[in-house]
Structures are given as structure tokens and as C-alpha cells.
Coordinates of C-alpha atoms in Angstrom, one line a residue:
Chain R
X160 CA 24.4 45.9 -12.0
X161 CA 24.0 43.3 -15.2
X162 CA 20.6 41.8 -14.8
X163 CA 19.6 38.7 -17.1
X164 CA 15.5 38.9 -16.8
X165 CA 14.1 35.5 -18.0
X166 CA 10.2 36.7 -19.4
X167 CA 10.8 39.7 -20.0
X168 CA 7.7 40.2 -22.8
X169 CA 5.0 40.0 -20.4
X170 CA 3.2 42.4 -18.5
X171 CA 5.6 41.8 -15.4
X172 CA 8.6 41.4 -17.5
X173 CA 8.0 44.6 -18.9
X174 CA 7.4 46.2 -15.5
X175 CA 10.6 45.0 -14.0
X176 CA 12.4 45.9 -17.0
X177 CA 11.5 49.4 -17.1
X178 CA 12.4 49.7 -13.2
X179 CA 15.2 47.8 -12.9
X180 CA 16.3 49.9 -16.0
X181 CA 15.1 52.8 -14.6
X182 CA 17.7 52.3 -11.3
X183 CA 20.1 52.7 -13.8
X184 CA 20.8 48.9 -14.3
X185 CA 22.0 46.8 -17.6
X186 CA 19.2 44.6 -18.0
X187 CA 19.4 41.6 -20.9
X188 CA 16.3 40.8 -21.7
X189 CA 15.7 36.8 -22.5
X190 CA 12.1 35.0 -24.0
X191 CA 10.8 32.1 -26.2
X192 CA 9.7 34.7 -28.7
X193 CA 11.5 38.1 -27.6
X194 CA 14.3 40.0 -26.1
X195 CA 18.0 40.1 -26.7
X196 CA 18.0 36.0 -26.0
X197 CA 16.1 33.6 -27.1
X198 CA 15.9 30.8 -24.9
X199 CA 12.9 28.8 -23.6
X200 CA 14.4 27.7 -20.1
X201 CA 12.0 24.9 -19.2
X202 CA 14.8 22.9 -21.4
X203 CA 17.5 22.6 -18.8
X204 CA 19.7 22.3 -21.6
X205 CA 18.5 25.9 -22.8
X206 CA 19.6 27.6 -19.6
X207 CA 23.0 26.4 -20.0
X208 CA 23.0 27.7 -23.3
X209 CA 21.3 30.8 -21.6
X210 CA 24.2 31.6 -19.1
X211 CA 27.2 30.5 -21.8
X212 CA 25.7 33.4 -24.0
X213 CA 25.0 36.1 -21.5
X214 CA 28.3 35.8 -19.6
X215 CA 28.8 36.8 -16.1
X216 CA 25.4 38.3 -14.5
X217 CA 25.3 40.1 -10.9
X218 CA 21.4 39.4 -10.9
X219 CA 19.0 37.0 -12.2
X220 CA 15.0 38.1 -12.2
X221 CA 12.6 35.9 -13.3
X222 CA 8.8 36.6 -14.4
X223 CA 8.2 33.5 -16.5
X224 CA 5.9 30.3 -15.3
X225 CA 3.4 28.6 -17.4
X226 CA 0.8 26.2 -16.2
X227 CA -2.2 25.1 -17.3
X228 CA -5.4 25.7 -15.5
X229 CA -8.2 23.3 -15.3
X230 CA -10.4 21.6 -13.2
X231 CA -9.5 18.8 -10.3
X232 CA -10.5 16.0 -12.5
X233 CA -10.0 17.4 -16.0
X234 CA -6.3 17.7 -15.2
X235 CA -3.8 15.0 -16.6
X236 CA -0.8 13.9 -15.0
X237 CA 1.3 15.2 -18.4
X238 CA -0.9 19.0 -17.1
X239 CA 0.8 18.7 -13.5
X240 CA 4.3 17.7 -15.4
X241 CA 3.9 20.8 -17.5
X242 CA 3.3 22.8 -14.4
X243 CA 6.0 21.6 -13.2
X244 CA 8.5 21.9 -15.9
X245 CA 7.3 25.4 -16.9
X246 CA 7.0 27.2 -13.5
X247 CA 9.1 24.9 -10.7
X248 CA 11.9 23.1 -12.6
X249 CA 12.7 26.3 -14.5
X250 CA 13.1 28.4 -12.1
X251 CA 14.9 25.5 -10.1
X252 CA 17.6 25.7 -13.2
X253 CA 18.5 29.1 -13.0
X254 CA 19.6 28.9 -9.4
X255 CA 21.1 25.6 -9.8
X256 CA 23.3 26.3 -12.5
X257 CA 23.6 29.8 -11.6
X258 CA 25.2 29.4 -8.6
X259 CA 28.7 28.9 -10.4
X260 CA 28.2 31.4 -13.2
X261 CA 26.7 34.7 -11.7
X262 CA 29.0 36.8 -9.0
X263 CA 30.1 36.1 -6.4
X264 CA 27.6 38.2 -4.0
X265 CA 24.7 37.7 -6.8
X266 CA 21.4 37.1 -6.5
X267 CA 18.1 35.1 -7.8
X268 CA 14.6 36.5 -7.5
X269 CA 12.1 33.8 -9.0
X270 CA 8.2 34.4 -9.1
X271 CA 5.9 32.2 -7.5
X272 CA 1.9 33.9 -6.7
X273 CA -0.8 34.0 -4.3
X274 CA -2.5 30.5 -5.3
X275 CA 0.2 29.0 -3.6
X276 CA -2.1 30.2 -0.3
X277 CA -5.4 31.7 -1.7
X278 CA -6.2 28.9 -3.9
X279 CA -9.1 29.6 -6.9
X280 CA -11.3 26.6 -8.7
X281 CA -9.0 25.4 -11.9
X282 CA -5.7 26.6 -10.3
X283 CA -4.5 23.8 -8.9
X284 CA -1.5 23.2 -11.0
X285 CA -1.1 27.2 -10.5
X286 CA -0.8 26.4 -6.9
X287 CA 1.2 23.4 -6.7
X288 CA 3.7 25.0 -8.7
X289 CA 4.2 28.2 -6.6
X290 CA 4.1 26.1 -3.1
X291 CA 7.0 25.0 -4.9
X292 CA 8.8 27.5 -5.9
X293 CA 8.8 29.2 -2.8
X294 CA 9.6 26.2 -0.6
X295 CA 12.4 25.9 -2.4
X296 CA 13.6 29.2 -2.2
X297 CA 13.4 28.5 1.5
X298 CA 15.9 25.6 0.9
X299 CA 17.9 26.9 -1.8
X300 CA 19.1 30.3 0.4
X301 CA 20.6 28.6 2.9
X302 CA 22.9 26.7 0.8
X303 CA 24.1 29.5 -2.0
X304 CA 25.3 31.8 0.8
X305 CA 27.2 34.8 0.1
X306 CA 24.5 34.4 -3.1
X307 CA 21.0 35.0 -2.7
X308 CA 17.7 33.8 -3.6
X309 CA 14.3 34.9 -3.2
X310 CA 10.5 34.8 -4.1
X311 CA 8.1 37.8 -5.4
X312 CA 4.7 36.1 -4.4
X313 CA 2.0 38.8 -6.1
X314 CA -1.8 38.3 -6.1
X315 CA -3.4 39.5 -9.1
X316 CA -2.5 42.6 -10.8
X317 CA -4.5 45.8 -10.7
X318 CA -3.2 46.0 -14.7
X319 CA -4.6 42.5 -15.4
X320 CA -8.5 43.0 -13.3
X321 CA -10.1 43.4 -16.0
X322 CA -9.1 40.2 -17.5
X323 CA -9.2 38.3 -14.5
X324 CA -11.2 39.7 -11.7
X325 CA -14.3 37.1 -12.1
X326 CA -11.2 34.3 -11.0
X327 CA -10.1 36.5 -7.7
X328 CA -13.4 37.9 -6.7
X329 CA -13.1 40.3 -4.0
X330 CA -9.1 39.6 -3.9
X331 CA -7.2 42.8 -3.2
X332 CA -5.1 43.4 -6.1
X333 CA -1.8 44.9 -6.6
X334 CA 0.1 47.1 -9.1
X335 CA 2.8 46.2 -11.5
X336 CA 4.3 48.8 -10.0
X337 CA 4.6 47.8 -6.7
X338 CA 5.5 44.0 -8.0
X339 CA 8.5 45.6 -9.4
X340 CA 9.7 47.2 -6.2
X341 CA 9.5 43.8 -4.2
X342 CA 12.2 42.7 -7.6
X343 CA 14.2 45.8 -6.8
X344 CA 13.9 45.1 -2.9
X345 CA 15.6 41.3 -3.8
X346 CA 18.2 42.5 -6.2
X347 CA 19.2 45.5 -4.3
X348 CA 18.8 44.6 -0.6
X349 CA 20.6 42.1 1.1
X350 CA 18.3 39.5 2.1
X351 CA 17.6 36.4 1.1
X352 CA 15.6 32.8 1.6
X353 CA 12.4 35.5 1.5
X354 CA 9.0 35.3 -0.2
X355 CA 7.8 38.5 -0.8
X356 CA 3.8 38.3 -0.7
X357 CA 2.1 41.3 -2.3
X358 CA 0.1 43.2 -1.3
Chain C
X91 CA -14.9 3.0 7.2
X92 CA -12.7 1.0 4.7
X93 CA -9.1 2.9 4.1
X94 CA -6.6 2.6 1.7
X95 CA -3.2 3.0 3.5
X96 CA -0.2 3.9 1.1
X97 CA 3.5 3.6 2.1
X98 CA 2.5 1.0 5.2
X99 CA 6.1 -0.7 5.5
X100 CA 7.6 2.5 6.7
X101 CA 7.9 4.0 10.7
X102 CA 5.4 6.4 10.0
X103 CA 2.8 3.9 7.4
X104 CA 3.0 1.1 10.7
X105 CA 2.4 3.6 13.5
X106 CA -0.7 5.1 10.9
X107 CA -2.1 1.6 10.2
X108 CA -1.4 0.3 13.5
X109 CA -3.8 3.9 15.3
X110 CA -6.4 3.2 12.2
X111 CA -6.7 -0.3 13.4
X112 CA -7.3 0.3 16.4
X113 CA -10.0 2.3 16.0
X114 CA -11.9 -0.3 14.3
X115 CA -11.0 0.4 10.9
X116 CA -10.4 -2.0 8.2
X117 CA -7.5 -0.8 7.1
X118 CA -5.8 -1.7 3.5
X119 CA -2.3 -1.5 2.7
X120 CA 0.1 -0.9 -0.2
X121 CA 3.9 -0.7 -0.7
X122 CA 5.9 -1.6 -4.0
X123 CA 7.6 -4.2 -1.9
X124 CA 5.1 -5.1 1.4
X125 CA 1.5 -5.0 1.8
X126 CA -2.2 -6.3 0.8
X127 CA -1.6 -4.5 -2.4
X128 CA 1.6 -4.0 -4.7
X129 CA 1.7 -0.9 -6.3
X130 CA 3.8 1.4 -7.7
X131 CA 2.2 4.9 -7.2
X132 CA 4.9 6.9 -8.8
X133 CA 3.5 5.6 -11.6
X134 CA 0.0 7.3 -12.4
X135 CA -0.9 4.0 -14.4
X136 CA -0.5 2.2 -10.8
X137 CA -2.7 3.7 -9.0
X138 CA -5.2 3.5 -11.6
X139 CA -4.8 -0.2 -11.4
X140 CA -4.4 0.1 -7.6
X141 CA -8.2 2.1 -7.3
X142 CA -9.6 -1.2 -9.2
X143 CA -8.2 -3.6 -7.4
X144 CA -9.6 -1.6 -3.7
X145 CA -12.6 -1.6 -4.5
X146 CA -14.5 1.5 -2.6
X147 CA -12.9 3.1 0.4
X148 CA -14.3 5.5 2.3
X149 CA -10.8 7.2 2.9
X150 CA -7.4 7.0 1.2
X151 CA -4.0 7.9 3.7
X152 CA -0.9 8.0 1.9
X153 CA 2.4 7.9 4.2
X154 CA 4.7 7.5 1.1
X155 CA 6.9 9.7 -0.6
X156 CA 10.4 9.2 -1.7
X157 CA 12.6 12.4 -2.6
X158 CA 16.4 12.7 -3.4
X159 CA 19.0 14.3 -0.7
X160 CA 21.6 16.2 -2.2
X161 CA 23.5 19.7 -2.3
X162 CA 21.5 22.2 -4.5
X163 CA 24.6 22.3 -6.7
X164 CA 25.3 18.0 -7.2
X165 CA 21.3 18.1 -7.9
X166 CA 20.5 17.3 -11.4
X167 CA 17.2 18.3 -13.3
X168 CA 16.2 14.7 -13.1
X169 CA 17.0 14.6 -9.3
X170 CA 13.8 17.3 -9.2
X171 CA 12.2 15.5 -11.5
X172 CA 12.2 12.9 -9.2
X173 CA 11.2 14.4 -6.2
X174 CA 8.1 15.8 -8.1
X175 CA 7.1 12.0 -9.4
X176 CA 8.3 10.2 -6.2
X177 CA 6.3 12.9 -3.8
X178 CA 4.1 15.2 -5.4
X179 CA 2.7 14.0 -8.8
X180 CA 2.1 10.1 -6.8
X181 CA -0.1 12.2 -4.4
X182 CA -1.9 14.2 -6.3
X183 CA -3.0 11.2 -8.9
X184 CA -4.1 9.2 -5.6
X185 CA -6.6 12.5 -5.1
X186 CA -7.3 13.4 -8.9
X187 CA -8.2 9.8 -9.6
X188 CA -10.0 9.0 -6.4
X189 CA -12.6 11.3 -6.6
X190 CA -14.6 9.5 -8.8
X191 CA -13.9 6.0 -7.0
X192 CA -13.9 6.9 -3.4
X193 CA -17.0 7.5 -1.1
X194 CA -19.2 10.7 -2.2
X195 CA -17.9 11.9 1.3
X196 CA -14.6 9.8 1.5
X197 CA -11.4 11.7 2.5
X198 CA -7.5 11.9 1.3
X199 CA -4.6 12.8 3.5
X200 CA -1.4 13.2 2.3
X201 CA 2.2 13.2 4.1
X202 CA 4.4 16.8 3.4
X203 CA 6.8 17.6 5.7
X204 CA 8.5 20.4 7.9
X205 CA 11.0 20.9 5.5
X206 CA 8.6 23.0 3.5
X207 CA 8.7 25.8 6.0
X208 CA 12.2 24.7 8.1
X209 CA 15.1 23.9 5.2
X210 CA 18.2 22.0 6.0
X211 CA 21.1 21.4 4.0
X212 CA 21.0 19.1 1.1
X213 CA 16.9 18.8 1.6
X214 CA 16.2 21.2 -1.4
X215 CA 14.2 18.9 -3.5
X216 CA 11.8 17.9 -0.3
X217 CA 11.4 21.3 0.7
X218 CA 10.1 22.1 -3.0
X219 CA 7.8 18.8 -2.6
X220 CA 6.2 19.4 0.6
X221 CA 5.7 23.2 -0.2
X222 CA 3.9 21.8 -3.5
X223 CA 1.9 19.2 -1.8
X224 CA 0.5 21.6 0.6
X225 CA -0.1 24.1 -2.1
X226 CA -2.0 21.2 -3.9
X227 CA -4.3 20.3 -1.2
X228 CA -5.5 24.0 0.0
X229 CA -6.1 24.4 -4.0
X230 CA -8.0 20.5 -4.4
X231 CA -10.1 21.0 -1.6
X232 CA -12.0 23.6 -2.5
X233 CA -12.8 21.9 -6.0
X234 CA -14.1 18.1 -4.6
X235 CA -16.2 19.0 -1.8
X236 CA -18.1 17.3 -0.1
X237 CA -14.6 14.9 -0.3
X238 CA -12.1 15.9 1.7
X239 CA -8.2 16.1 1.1
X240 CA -5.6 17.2 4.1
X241 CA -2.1 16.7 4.6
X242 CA 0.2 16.1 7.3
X243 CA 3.7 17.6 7.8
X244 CA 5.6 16.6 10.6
X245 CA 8.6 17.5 11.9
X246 CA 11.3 14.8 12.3
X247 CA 9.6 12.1 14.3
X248 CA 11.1 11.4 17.9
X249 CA 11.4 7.3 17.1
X250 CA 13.9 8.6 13.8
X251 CA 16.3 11.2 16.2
X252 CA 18.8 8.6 16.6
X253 CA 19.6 8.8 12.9
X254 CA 18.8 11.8 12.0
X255 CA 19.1 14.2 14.7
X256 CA 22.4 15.9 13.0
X257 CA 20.3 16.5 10.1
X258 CA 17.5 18.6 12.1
X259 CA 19.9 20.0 15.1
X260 CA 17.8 21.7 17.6
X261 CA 14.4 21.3 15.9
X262 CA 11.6 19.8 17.8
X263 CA 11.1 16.0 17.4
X264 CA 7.1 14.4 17.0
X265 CA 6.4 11.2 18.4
X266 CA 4.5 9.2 15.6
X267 CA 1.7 8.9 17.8
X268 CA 1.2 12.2 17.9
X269 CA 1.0 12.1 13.5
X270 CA -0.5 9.1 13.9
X271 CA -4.0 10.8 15.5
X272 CA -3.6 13.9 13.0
X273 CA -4.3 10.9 10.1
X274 CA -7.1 10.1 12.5
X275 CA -8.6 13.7 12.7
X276 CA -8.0 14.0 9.2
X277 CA -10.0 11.2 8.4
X278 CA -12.7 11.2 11.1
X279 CA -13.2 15.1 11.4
X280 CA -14.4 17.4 9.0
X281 CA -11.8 19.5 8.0
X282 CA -10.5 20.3 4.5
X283 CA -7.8 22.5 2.9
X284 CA -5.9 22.1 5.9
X285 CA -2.2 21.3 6.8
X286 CA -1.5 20.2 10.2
X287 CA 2.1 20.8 10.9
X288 CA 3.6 18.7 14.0
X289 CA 4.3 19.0 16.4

């Protein structure tokens, strides 16, 4: 398949694009500051811009959100808005003007995260945004039928512990490795509407 | 206990004020167009003026939330954008701005919705609202204690079927006296973090 992976810089990105690659798929790479595109797709203009340069895609993977993370009462309502527009809205582009430029029988796997049920002080943006994102995957599937959309919902990665373990204390994490197999499950497979909560 | 009802003109704001009353509350209503206060709370400026005008109150309800109904693919980025203000963002600046104005025990509840968990056509946006506000409260909760913050997410409510019953065929109707009293053990329980889907 032709798979357009939005973020693909990151640890993720990098993961999914060396599986996904690895199956033997053409995967165009897209980021603010690297891969084959450069497009920042919490412009909705930008991801029109996105699919008129890529062309016709059987697969669209994300691994790109950005929100801020602060206390309760130190966030802003402009902090929520950036949550929003860098993790939900997005994401909520690529699907909604995806849907008439990717095939026919294509699919969307968007990223979401484990805040969005194990919350953790700070992330309240964090969580807002991936209740969202994977509510809407909920809605959006049963609409885009034959296409497909789904969720990879991850807790932290094993990779990332030693950055971030005194955030998830005592949370089980999970391995790149095994976040990229949930992306090759919703490419590959055939269902759709699901959120794929790791481990 | 003294509590700020938002959203009181609607089925679901008179069935909430009407159960609060009766249980010797003083209850005190808002709407942009009915109430004891006018206020806009889409607009995070509003509420601000809204919490001075109140006063203390030992718990803040909100039965308001406004959200666009259209096909993923007529939806526009501002038709999201709108959802997230007219739902999400409005509930979550009643919470992030009340903490410091309501009782040192006081209590939010907020109104999702089943269409978080339970999509139906055109309903994309409110799915990806309710699924945030739950998100939001599981995630605030655990930050403001000893305040509280709940939400409520009912199905669609038995006093609405006749107009909407071809919108949710088959799907179990709640009467609103049955959300009404899970505003009540929101506000005179103890729980927090916690959605209490209906029925």
C-alpha cells in the first residue's frame, strides 16, 4: 500500500515507519520540520495542501498531537484551544477531507493515549484531547463506510520511561514496538470505529 | 447549598432546577436568553463576569451545550471548532475558573452525552465533545480535590422520543427524572472523576 504518515520524526513516527516499511509498504513521510512533506496540519488549510501533493493514498497513519500540559488552574482557555487544534481538529482534518481523496476501501488510524482514561496531574488538556479523538473515531466509522477509521490508544512507552516514568508511576508501559503492530492491525485488517488501547 | 444552574430554559435545565428545588436548594439560573443571570458561557470572558455576579455557590450544574449536526463530510473545521467552544471549552472554563470562586468543598457537574460511546449519523462533532468532556472531568478531578467535578451523559431522554426517536432507533430512552437525581448525587454525594451514563 501507499501510506502518508503525518509525524513521522518522532519516536512513534519513526516506529511505524520502519514497520509499516518493513511490511513492504510505500510510506511518505510528512512533518513541520521533516520528511518528504512539509506540512503542519493543525492549519486545515495545510492538509489540503497535504493531500493535493501526495496524491492518491490507500492509508493515512497518524502519530502527531501537541498539547500543552499544565496544571487545572494554570491552564488558559487559548492552552485548551491549542489542545484542541494540535491533537483533535487535526486529526479530525485528515479524515474529513480524506474521505474523498484516499481509496476507495482506505483507511485512517489517528493516535489518541491512555490519559483519555488514566488521567495524571497537568494532563488535562492531554486528556481532553484524546477523549476526543477517540469518540470521534467512534462517530466518524460509521459514516465513511467501505473506508475506515480507527484509534491507537498507547500508555506510555517502555522507550520514553526514563523520561517520563515519575508522570505514570507504577503504569505498565508498552513498547514502540508493539504500538506499531496495533498501526499495522488498522491499516491491514479490516476493522474499523476501534480504539486500540495498549497494552 | 446555593447552585448555579447553567442552560435552565432547556427540557433537561427545567427538570434539573425544578429536582434541585425541591430539595430545598436555592437554585440560580443562567441562559443567554432566560434566567436570573444572562450569560454567554461560550464565551470564557462570560463566565468570568458570570462567577462575579453569583457570588459563592456551593455547587455549579451546567445543562448547556450546543454542538453542530452534520455529515462528517458537509462538516467544516469551524463546525468542530464550534462544538469544542459551544460544549467543551464553555464547560471546562465553568470548572477551571470556579475553583477559586466556588466553596473549598463545592462541586461541578457537567452534561456529555451517550453519543460519546453510541454514534449516530451526522452526530460526529457531539460524539468528539462528550468523549472530551468526560475525558476532562476524570483528568480535573484528580487535580482540585477536595472540589468535586462529575458529568452526566444520558441517553436520549424519554420526554424528547417524539422528535428524535429516528435519530437514536432502538436505543434506550431516560426519563429526565431519572438525570435529574444523577445532578442530585452528583452534587450531594461524594463522588468525583465519575461519569454516570443513563440510563
Amino acid at each position: 500500500m501507499k501510506i502518508l504518515l503525518i509525524g513521522a520524526t518522532g519516536k512513534l513516527g519513526t516506529a511505524v515507519r520502519e514497520t509499516l516499511s518493513g511490511r513492504g509498504h510505500e510510506v511518505v513521510t510528512v512533518g513541520r520540520t521533516g520528511g518528504d512533506l512539509r506540512h503542519d496540519i493543525t492549519d486545515p488549510a495545510q492538509v489540503t495542501a497535504l493531500y493535493q501533493a501526495v496524491g492518491r493514498v490507500d492509508a493515512v497513519v497518524s502519530a502527531a498531537g501537541e498539547v500543552p500540559y499544565k496544571p487545572v488552574t494554570e491552564m488558559t482557555p487559548a492552552d485548551y484551544q491549542a489542545a484542541f487544534r494540535g491533537k483533535v481538529l487535526s486529526q479530525i482534518e485528515l479524515v474529513r477531507q480524506g474521505t474523498s481523496r484516499i481509496a476507495e476501501r482506505g483507511s485512517f488510524t489517528l493516535i489518541a493515549g491512555v490519559l483519555s482514561r488514566e488521567p495524571v496531574p497537568t494532563a488535562s488538556a492531554a486528556s481532553m484531547a484524546n477523549g476526543a479523538v477517540e469518540a470521534f473515531v467512534r462517530a466518524a466509522a460509521i459514516e465513511i463506510a467501505p473506508q475506515r477509521v480507527n484509534a491507537v490508544s498507547p500508555t506510555v512507552f517502555t522507550e520514553s520511561l526514563a523520561d517520563y516514568e515519575s508522570f505514570f508511576p507504577g503504569m505498565p508501559s508498552v513498547d514502540l514496538a508493539l504500538v506499531a503492530q496495533a498501526y499495522v492491525r488498522s491499516v491491514e485488517g479490516a476493522q474499523t470505529g476501534q480504539v486500540y488501547t495498549l497494552p
